[in-house]
XYZ file of C-alpha atoms in Angstrom:
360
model
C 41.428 72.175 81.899
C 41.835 68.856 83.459
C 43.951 66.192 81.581
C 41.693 64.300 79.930
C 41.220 60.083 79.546
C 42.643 60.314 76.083
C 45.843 61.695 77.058
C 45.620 60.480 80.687
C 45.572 56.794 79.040
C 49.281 57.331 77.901
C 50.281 57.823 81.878
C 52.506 54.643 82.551
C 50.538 52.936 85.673
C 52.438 49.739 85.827
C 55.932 49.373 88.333
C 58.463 51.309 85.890
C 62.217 51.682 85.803
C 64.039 54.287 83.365
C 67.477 55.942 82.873
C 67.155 59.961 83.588
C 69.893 61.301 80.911
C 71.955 64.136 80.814
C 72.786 64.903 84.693
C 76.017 65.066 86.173
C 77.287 64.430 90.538
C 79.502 66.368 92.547
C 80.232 65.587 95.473
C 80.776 67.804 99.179
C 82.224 66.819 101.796
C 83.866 67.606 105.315
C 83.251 68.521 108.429
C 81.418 72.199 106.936
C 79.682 70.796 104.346
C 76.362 71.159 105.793
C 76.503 74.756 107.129
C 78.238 75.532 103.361
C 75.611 74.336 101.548
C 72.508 75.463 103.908
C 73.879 78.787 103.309
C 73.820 78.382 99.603
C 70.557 76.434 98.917
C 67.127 77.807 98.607
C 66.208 74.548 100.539
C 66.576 73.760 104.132
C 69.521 71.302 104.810
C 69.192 69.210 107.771
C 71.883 66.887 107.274
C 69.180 64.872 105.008
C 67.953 63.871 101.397
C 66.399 67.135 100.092
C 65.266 68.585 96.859
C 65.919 72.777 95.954
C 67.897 75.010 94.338
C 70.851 77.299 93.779
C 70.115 81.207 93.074
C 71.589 83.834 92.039
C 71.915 87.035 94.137
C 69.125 88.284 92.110
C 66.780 85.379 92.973
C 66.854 83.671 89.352
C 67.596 79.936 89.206
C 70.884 78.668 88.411
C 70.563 75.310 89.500
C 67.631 72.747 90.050
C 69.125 69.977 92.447
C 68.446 67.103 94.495
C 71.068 66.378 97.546
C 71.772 63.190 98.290
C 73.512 61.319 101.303
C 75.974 59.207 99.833
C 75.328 55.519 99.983
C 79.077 54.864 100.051
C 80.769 56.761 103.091
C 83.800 58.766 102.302
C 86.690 56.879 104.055
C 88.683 60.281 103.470
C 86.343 62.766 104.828
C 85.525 63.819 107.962
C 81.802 64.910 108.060
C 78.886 64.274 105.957
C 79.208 63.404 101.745
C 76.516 65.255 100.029
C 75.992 64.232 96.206
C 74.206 66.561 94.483
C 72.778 66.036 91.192
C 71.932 68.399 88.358
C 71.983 69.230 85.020
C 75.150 70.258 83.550
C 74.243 71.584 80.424
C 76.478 74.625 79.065
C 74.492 78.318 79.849
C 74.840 81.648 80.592
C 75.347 80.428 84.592
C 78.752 79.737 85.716
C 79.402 75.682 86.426
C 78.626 74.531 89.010
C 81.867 73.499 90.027
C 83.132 77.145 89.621
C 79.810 78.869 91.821
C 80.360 76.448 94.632
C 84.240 77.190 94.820
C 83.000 80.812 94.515
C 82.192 80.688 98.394
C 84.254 77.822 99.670
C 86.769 80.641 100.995
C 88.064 78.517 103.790
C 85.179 76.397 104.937
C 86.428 72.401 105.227
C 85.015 71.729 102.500
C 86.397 68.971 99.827
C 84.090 69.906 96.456
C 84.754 66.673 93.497
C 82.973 65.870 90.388
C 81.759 62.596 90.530
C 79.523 62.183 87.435
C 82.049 59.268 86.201
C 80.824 57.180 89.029
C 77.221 57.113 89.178
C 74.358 56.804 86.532
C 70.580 58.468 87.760
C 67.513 56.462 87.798
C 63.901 56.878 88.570
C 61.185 54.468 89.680
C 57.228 54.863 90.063
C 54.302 52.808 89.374
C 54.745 50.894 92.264
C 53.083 53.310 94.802
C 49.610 51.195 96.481
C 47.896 54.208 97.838
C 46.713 57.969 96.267
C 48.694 60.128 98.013
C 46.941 63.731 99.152
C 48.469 66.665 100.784
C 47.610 69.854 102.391
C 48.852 73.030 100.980
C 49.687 76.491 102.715
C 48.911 79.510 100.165
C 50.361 83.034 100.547
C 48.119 86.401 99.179
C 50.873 86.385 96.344
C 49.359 82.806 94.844
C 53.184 81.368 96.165
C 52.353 77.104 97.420
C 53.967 75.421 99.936
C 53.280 71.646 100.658
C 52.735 70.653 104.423
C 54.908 67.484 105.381
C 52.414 66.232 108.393
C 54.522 63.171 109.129
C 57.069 63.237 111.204
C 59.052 61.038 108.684
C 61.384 62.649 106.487
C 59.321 63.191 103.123
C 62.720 63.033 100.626
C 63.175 59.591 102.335
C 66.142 58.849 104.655
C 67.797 55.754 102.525
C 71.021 56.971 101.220
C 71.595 57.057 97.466
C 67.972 57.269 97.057
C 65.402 59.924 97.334
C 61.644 60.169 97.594
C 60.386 62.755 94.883
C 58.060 64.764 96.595
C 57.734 67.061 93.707
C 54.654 65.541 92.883
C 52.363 62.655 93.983
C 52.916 59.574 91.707
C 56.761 60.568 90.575
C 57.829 58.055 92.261
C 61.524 57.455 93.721
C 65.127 58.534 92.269
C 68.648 56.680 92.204
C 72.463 56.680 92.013
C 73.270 53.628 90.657
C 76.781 53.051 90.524
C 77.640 53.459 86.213
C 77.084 50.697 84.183
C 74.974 48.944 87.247
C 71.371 47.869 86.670
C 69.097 49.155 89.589
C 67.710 46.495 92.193
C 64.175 47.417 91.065
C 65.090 45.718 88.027
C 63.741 42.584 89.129
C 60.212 43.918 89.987
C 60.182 46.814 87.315
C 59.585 47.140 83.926
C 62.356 48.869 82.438
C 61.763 51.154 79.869
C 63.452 54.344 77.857
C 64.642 57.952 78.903
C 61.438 59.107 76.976
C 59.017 57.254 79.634
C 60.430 59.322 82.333
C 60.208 62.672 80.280
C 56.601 61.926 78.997
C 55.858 60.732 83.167
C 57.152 64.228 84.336
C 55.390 66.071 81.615
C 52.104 64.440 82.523
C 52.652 65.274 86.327
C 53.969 69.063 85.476
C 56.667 68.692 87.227
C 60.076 71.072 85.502
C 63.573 69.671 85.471
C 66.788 70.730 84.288
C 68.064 73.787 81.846
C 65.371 73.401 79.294
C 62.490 74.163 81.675
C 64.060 76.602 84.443
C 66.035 78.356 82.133
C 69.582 79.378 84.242
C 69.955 83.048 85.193
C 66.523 83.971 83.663
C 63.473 81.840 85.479
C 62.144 82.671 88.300
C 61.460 79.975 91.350
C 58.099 80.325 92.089
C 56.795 80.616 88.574
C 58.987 77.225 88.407
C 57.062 76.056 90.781
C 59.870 75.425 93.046
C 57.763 76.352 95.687
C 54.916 73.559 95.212
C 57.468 70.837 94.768
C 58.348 71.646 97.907
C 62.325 72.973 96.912
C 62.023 76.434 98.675
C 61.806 77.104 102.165
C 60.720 80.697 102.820
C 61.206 80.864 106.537
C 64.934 79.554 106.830
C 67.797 81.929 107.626
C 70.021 83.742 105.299
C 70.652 82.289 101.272
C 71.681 83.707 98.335
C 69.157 84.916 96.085
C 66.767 85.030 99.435
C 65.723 88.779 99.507
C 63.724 88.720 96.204
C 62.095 85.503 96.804
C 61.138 85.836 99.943
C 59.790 89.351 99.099
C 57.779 88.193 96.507
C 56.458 85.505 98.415
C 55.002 88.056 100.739
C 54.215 91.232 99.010
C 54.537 90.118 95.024
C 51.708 88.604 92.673
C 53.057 84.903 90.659
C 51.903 85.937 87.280
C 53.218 83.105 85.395
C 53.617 78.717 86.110
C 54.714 76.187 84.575
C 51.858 73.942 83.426
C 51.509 70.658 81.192
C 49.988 71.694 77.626
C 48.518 69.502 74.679
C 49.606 70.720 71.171
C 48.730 70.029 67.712
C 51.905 69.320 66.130
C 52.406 65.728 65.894
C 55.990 66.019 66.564
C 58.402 68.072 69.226
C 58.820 71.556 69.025
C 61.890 73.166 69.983
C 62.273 75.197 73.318
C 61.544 78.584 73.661
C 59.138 78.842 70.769
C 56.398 81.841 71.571
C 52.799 81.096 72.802
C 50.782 84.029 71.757
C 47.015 84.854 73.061
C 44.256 85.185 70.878
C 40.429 86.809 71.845
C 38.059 84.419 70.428
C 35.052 86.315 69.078
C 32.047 86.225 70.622
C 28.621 87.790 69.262
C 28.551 90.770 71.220
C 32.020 91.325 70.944
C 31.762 94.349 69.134
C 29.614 96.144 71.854
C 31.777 94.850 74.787
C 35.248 96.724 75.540
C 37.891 94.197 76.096
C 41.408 95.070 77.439
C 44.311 94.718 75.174
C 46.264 90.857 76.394
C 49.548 91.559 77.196
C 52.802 89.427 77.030
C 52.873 85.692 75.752
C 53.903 82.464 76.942
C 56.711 80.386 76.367
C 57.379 77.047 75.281
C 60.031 74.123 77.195
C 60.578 70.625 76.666
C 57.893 68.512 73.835
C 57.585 64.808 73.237
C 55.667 63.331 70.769
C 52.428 61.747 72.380
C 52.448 58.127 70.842
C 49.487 57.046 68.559
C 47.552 60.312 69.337
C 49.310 61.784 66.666
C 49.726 64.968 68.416
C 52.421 66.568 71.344
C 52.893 66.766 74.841
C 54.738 69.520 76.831
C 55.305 71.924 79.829
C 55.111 75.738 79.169
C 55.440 78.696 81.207
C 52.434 80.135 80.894
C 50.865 84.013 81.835
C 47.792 82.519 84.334
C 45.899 85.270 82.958
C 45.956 84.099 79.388
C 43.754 80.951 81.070
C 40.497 82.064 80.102
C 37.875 80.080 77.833
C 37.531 83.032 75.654
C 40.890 82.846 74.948
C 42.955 80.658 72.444
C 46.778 79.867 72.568
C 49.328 79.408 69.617
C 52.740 78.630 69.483
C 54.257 80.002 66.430
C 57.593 78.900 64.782
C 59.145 82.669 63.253
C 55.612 83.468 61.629
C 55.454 80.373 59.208
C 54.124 78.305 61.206
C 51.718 77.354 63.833
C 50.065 74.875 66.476
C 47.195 75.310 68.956
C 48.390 74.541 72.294
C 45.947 73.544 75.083
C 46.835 74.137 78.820
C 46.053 71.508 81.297
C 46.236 71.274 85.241
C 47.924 68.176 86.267
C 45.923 66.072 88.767
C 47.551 66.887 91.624
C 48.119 70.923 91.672
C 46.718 72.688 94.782
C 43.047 74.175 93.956
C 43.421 77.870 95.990
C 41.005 78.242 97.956
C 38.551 80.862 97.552
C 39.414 83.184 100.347
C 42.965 83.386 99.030
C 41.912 83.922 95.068
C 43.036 87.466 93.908
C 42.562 89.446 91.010
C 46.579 89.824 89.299
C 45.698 93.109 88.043
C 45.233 94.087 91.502
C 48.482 92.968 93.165
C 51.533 94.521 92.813
């Protein structure tokens, strides 16, 4: 369902300024740098600002990044500086310090981490008109936003990027650490909770909690509609399965905002089970058995609604108004979570709608 004005109302509209925690910086330099990291990313690196991902050879996420140029030029460096930024939470994936290093072999390439040096930031509020896009669907439900303008849509200012991911995120920083941002005089500044509750709203995934490393997928991260994969580029690791789904596979699961009932945060991973709601003639109509279940990612407690916010990944065949969702804490307890389609995901078009049963 659509978000509605209750919850819609808590959607910060006014010019706003917060701190995005836990993220570290490395930076890559030298005169390779660009051909080493196009070869890695699931992005296409053209020397600018972009936003994708790393893979693993198996096409699961390790990494959810944005690339910047650095704003300060590297006096030691030949080439390009890259910073890329990205959550460095502990996980099953290897650092990634260690996976770049992995392949440096002998590119000139000078890898540092820079986290020390630079705080992240994001912006929005500020934007004057509603921005709309065009979308290009593949038979496997995969999205990919079309950039019309010839501009560059991650923005070309170094040190800051343009999120694309979706329309009304806004912009994102390095500020150097301990600095206040320059939008500080024309921003309200507010907590690291405004920008969690801001990409929640939007359904937009970030970090370790929501594309769990070595186990989600890209597409059903969405990756795709955020505009961090580009299926037509040359060789990358983890290409082979994601291109191949996006051609001949079926996306059976995305992330999507969801309401619940608990008035506080839940912890990750919880289970989202399916339930058939009964119906009068439900005894005389054969209904198939629903399969699988859905899982819960990052919560925040909506304020003065008394109830929860989140981002799920969620089986898009479980979206069905005969069909109610709970998440369920070890079988003592549980909360009715509501699905809802942020304002901005693409509507497929009809033509391009396919039964999931039928794909394979």
């Amino acid at each position: 369902m659509p978000i509605p004005p209750s919850l819609r109302a808590l959607l910060r509209t006014i010019p706003t300024l917060a701190p995005v925690s836990n993220r570290a910086v490395l930076s890559v330099s030298g005169s390779q740098a660009t051909e080493f990291l196009n070869g890695l990313l699931a992005c296409s690196l053209q020397g600018k600002q972009t936003y994708g991902a790393f893979l693993h050879a198996q096409g699961r996420v390790l990494y959810d990044t944005f690339l910047y140029n650095s704003p300060t030029p590297s006096l030691s460096s030949t080439g390009p500086t890259y910073l890329i930024e990205y959550d460095p939470t502990p996980s099953e994936a290897p650092t990634l310090m260690s996976l770049l290093k992995r392949y440096l072999l002998r590119s000139k390439v000078r890898i540092r981490d820079v986290s020390e040096e630079w705080d992240v930031w994001a912006a929005w509020g500020s934007e004057r008109t509603k921005e709309t896009r065009e979308w290009n669907w593949a038979r496997s439900g995969a999205v990919e936003p079309v950039w019309r303008t010839n501009e560059w849509p991650w923005g070309t200012e170094n040190g800051t990027i343009l999120d694309r991911r979706a329309p009304g995120m806004g912009k994102r920083m390095l500020v150097r650490k301990g600095e206040t941002p320059a939008d500080a005089s024309t921003h309200e500044l507010a907590g690291k909770d405004a920008y969690l509750l801001h990409r929640i709203m939007h359904g937009v995934p970030e970090g370790s909690v929501d594309i769990q490393p070595m186990h989600a997928f890209p597409i059903e991260s969405n990756l795709d509609a955020m505009g961090g994969l580009d299926f037509r580029k040359g060789c990358y690791v983890g290409q082979e399965l994601t291109v191949r789904t996006y051609h001949t596979g079926a996306v059976r699961k995305r992330i999507l905002p969801i309401h619940i009932s608990s008035p506080t945060s839940l912890p990750p991973y919880m289970s989202i089970k399916p339930s058939l709601l009964s119906t009068t003639d439900s005894a005389a109509v054969k209904t198939p058995r629903l399969r699988g279940s859905s899982t819960l990612l990052s919560t925040i407690a909506a304020p003065g609604i008394g109830s929860s916010l989140g981002l799920a990944l969620v089986r898009l065949e479980h979206l069905r108004p005969d069909i109610a969702l709970v998440a369920e804490e070890k079988g003592e307890q549980s909360w009715k979570v509501e699905p809802l389609w942020a304002d901005w995901w693409p509507e497929q078009p009809p033509d391009e709608v396919h039964d999931l049963n039928s794909l394979v």
